[in-house]
Every structure is written in structure tokens, then in C-alpha cells.
mmCIF file of C-alpha atoms in Angstrom:
data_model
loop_
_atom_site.group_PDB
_atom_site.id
_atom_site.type_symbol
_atom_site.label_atom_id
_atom_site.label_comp_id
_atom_site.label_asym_id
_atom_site.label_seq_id
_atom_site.Cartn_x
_atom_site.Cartn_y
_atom_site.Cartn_z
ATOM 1 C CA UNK A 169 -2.430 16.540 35.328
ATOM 2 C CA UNK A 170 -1.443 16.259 31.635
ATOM 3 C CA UNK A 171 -4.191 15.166 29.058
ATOM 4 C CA UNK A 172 -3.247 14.017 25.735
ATOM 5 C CA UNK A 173 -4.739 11.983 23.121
ATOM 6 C CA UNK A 174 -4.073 8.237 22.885
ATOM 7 C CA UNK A 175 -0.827 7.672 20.614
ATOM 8 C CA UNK A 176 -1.035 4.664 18.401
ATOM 9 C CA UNK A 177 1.517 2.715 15.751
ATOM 10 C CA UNK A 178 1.803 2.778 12.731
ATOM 11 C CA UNK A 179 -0.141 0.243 12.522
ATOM 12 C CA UNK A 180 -3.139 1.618 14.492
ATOM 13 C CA UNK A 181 -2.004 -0.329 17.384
ATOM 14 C CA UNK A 182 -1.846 1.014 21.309
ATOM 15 C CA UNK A 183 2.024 0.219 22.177
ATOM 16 C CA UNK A 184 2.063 -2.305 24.231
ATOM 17 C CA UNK A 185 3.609 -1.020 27.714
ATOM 18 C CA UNK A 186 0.488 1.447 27.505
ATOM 19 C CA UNK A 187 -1.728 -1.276 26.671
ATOM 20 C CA UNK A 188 -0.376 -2.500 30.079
ATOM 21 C CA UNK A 189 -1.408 0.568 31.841
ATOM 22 C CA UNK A 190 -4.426 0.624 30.409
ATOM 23 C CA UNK A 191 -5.135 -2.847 31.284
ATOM 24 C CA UNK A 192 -4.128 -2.276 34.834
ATOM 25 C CA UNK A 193 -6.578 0.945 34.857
ATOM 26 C CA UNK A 194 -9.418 -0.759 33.879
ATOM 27 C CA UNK A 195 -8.969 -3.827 36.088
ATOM 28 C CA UNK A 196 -8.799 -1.930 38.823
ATOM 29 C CA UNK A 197 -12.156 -0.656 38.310
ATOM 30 C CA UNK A 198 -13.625 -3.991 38.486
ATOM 31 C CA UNK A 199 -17.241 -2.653 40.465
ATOM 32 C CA UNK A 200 -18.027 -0.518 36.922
ATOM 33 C CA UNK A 201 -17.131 -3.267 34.400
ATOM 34 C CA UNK A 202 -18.934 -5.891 36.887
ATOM 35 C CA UNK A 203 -22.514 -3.214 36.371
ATOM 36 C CA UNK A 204 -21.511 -2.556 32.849
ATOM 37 C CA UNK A 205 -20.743 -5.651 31.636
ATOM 38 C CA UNK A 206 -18.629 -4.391 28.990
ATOM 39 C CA UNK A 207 -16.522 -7.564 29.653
ATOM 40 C CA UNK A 208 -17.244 -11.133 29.987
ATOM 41 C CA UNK A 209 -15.272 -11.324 33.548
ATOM 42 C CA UNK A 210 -14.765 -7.945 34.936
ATOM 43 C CA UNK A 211 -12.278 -10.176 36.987
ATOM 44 C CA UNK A 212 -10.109 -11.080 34.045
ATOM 45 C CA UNK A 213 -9.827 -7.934 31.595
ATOM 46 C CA UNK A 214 -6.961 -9.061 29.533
ATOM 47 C CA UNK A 215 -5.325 -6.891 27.148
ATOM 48 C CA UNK A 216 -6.385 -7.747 24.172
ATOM 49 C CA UNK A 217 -10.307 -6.991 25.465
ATOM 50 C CA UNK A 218 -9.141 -3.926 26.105
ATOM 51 C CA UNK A 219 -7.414 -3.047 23.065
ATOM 52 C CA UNK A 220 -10.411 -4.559 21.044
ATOM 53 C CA UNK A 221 -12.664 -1.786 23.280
ATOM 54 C CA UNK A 222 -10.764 1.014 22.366
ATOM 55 C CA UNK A 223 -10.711 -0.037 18.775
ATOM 56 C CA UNK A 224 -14.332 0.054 18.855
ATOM 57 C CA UNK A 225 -14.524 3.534 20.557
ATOM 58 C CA UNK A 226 -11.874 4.850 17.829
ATOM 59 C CA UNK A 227 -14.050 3.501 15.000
ATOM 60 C CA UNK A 228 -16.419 6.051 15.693
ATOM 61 C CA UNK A 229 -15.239 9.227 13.704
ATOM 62 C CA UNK A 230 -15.655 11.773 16.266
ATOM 63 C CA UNK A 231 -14.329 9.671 18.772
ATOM 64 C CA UNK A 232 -11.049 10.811 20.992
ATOM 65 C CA UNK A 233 -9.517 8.299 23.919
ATOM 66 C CA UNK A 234 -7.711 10.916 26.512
ATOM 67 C CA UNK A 235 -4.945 9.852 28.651
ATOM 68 C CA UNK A 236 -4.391 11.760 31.821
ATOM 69 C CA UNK A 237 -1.280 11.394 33.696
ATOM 70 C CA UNK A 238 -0.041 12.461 36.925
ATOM 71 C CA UNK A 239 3.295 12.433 38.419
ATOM 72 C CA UNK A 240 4.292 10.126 34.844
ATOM 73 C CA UNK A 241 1.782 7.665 35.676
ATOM 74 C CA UNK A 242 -1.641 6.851 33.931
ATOM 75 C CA UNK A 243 -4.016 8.326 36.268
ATOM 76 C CA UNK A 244 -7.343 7.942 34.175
ATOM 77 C CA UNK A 245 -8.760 7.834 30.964
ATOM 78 C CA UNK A 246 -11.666 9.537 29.001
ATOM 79 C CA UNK A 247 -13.326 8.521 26.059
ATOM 80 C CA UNK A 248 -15.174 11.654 24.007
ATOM 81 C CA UNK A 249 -17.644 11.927 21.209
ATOM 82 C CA UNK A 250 -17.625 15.151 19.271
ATOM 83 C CA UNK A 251 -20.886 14.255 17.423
ATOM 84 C CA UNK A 252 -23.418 11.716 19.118
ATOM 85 C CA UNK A 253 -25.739 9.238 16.243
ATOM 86 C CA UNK A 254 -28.361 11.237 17.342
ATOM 87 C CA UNK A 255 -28.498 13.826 14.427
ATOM 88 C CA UNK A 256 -31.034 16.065 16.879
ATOM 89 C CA UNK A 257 -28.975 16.153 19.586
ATOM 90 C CA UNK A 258 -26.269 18.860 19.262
ATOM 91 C CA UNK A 259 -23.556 18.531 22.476
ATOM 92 C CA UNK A 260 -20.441 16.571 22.417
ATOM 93 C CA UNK A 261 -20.528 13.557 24.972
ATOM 94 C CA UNK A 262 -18.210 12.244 27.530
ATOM 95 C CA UNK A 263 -18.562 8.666 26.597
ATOM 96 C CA UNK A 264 -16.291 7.085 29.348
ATOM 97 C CA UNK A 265 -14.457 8.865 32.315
ATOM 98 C CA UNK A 266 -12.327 6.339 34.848
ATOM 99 C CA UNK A 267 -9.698 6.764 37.067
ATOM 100 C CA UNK A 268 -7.380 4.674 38.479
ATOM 101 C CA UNK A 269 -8.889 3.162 41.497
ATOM 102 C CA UNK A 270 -6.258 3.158 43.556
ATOM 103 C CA UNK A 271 -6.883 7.223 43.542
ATOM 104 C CA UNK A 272 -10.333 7.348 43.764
ATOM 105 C CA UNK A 273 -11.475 10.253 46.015
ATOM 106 C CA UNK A 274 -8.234 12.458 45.439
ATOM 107 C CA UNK A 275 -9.748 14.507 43.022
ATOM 108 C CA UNK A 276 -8.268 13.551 39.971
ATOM 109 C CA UNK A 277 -11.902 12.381 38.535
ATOM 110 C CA UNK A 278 -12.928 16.315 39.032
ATOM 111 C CA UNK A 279 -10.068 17.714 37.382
ATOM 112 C CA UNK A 280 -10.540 15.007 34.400
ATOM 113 C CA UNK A 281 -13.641 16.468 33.862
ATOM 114 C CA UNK A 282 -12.679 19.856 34.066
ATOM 115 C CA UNK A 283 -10.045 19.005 31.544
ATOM 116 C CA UNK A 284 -12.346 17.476 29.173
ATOM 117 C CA UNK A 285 -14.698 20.522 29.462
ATOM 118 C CA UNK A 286 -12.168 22.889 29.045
ATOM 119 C CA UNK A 287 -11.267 21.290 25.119
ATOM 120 C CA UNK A 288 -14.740 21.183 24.289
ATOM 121 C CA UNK A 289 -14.965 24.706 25.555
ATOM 122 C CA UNK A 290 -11.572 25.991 23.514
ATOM 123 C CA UNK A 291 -13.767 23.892 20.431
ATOM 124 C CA UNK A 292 -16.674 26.371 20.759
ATOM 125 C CA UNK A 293 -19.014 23.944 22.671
ATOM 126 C CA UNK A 294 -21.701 24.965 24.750
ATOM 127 C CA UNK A 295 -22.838 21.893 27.148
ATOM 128 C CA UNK A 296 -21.673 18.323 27.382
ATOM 129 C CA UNK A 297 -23.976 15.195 28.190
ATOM 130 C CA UNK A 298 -23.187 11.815 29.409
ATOM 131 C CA UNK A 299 -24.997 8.458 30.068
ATOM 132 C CA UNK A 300 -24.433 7.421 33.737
ATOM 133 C CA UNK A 301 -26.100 3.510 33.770
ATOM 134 C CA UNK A 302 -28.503 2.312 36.444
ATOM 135 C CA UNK A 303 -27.184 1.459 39.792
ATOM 136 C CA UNK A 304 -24.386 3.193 39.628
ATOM 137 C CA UNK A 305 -25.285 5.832 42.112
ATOM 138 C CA UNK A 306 -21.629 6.606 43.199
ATOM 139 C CA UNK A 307 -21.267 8.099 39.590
ATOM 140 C CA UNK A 308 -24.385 9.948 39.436
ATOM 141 C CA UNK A 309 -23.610 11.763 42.735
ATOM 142 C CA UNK A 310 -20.177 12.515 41.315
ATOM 143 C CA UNK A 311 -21.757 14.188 38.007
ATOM 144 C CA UNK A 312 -24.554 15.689 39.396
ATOM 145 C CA UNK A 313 -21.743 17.735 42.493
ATOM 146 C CA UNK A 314 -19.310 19.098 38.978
ATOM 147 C CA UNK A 315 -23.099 20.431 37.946
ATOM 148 C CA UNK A 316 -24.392 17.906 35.612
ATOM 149 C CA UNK A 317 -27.879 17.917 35.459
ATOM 150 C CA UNK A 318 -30.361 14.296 34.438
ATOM 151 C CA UNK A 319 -32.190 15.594 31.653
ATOM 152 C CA UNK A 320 -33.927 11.609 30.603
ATOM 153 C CA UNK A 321 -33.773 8.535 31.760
ATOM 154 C CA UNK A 322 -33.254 5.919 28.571
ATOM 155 C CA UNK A 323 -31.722 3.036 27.545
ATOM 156 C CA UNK A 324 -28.229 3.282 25.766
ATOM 157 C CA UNK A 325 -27.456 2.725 21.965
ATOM 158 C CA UNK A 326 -25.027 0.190 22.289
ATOM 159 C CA UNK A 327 -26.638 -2.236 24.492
ATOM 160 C CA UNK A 328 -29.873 -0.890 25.509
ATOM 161 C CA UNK A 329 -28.756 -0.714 29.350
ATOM 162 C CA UNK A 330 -31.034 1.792 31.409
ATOM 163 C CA UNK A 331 -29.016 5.010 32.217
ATOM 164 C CA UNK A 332 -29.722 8.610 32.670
ATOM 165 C CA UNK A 333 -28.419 11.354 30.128
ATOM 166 C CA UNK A 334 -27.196 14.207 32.216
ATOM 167 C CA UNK A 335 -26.066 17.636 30.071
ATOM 168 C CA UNK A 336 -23.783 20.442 31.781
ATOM 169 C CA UNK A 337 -23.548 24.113 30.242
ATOM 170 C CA UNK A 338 -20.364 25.493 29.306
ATOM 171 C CA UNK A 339 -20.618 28.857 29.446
ATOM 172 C CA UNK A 340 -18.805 30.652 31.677
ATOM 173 C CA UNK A 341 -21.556 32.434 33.346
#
């Protein structure tokens, strides 16, 4: 699996036949966005949504959108935050991780993650945390088998959704 950053235009804009991919992606995981409600109709994400999404991610300035691709194709996607608001809290954050649902349960969520660890690890990091939101108990299993830990139970900054904040050392010990 190959993980590099998202490339944009000149113009700060995702080229279209990836904005197609990632459009595809994110439809495809239409049980998340339906429990997130990051979209209006998690049965109609349309391009533009998602490129407006993104754009919001990006404005953050420690913010990083991953592609991962297998075999040429988009596989999954993680979104990163080197520095959360939270001045007290010092460990990067793994802000979004999806993968194409067509390839759910073929591993290529675990070796995402182990991807994403391993920069942040190479960077000089020493844990990670995430948010995983209420109800979605299929992603807390998944975090909490790769050795994630729940470390509070709160509601999130963007929308004030209930979710747990897991953290996973990275040492190598």
C-alpha cells in the first residue's frame, strides 16, 4: 500500500478524476456518514461536499489528507492533525481513517493505521489519539484490537457529538 499526501492545483483544487475517487470512497461508506452526519444525505455525497470537507480539514494548519492506494486504486483515506486546539494535549491525532467499503475486512484499515503511525513515529511522536463517535461500535472494536486504548468519553469540537478519545503509544517497546 502506497501513502502519499493529497496533491492539489495550482489553484488549491483536488483534480477532478481524484475528486471522483474520493467521492466514490466516501459514498461507499454511507453507515459512517449516516452516524456522523457530516453530510446532509449520506445517500447523495456529491463532489463538491466532498471537496468543500477536505477544504475544511486542510484549513487547519497541521492538517495532512493521506491517500492510500493499492494495486493503483484509492483504497482509503486518512485525515491527520499534527497539533490538536487543545494547547494541553500534546499527541498528534488521526482525525479521519476510511477505507473503501468494498474492502472492508481485508486488512487494508490495519495497515492504514500502521502507516499513519509509522510517519508520526519517523516525526518523533510518542502516542496518537483519535475520537471514535457514539454508536459506532464496529470502529471502536477495530481501534481498541491495533491497541488503542479509551482514555475519556467527550463530546467533539466541531459538533459536540459524544465520542470517546482513545490514545496509542508509539514506542517501540
Amino acid at each position: 500500500m502506497l501513502l502519499t499526501s493529497l496533491p492539489l492545483t495550482p489553484d488549491h483544487d483536488i483534480p477532478a478524476p481524484l475528486l471522483t475517487e474520493l467521492t466514490a470512497l466516501y459514498a461507499a461508506n454511507h453507515e459512517f456518514f449516516a452516524l456522523s452526519g457530516d453530510f446532509p444525505d449520506p445517500d447523495d455525497i456529491r463532489p463538491e461536499q466532498v471537496a468543500a470537507a477536505l477544504a475544511e480539514e486542510l484549513a487547519h494548519p497541521d492538517a495532512e489528507v493521506l491517500l492510500a492506494r493499492s494495486e493503483g486504486r484509492l483504497a482509503g483515506v486518512a485525515i491527520t492533525l499534527g497539533r490538536h486546539p487543545d494547547p494541553a494535549d500534546p499527541d498528534p491525532w488521526i482525525g479521519l481513517l476510511m477505507v473503501d467499503a468494498g474492502v472492508h475486512r481485508q486488512g487494508y484499515g490495519r495497515r492504514l493505521a500502521a502507516l499513519v503511525e509509522d510517519r508520526f513515529r519517523t516525526e518523533g511522536r510518542t502516542a496518537v489519539r483519535l475520537a471514535v463517535l457514539d454508536g459506532n461500535d464496529r470502529a471502536l472494536a477495530f481501534w481498541t484490537a491495533l491497541g488503542y486504548e479509551v482514555i475519556d468519553h467527550r463530546s467533539d469540537l466541531e459538533r459536540g457529538r459524544p465520542c470517546s478519545v482513545l490514545r496509542k503509544s508509539l514506542s517501540d517497546g
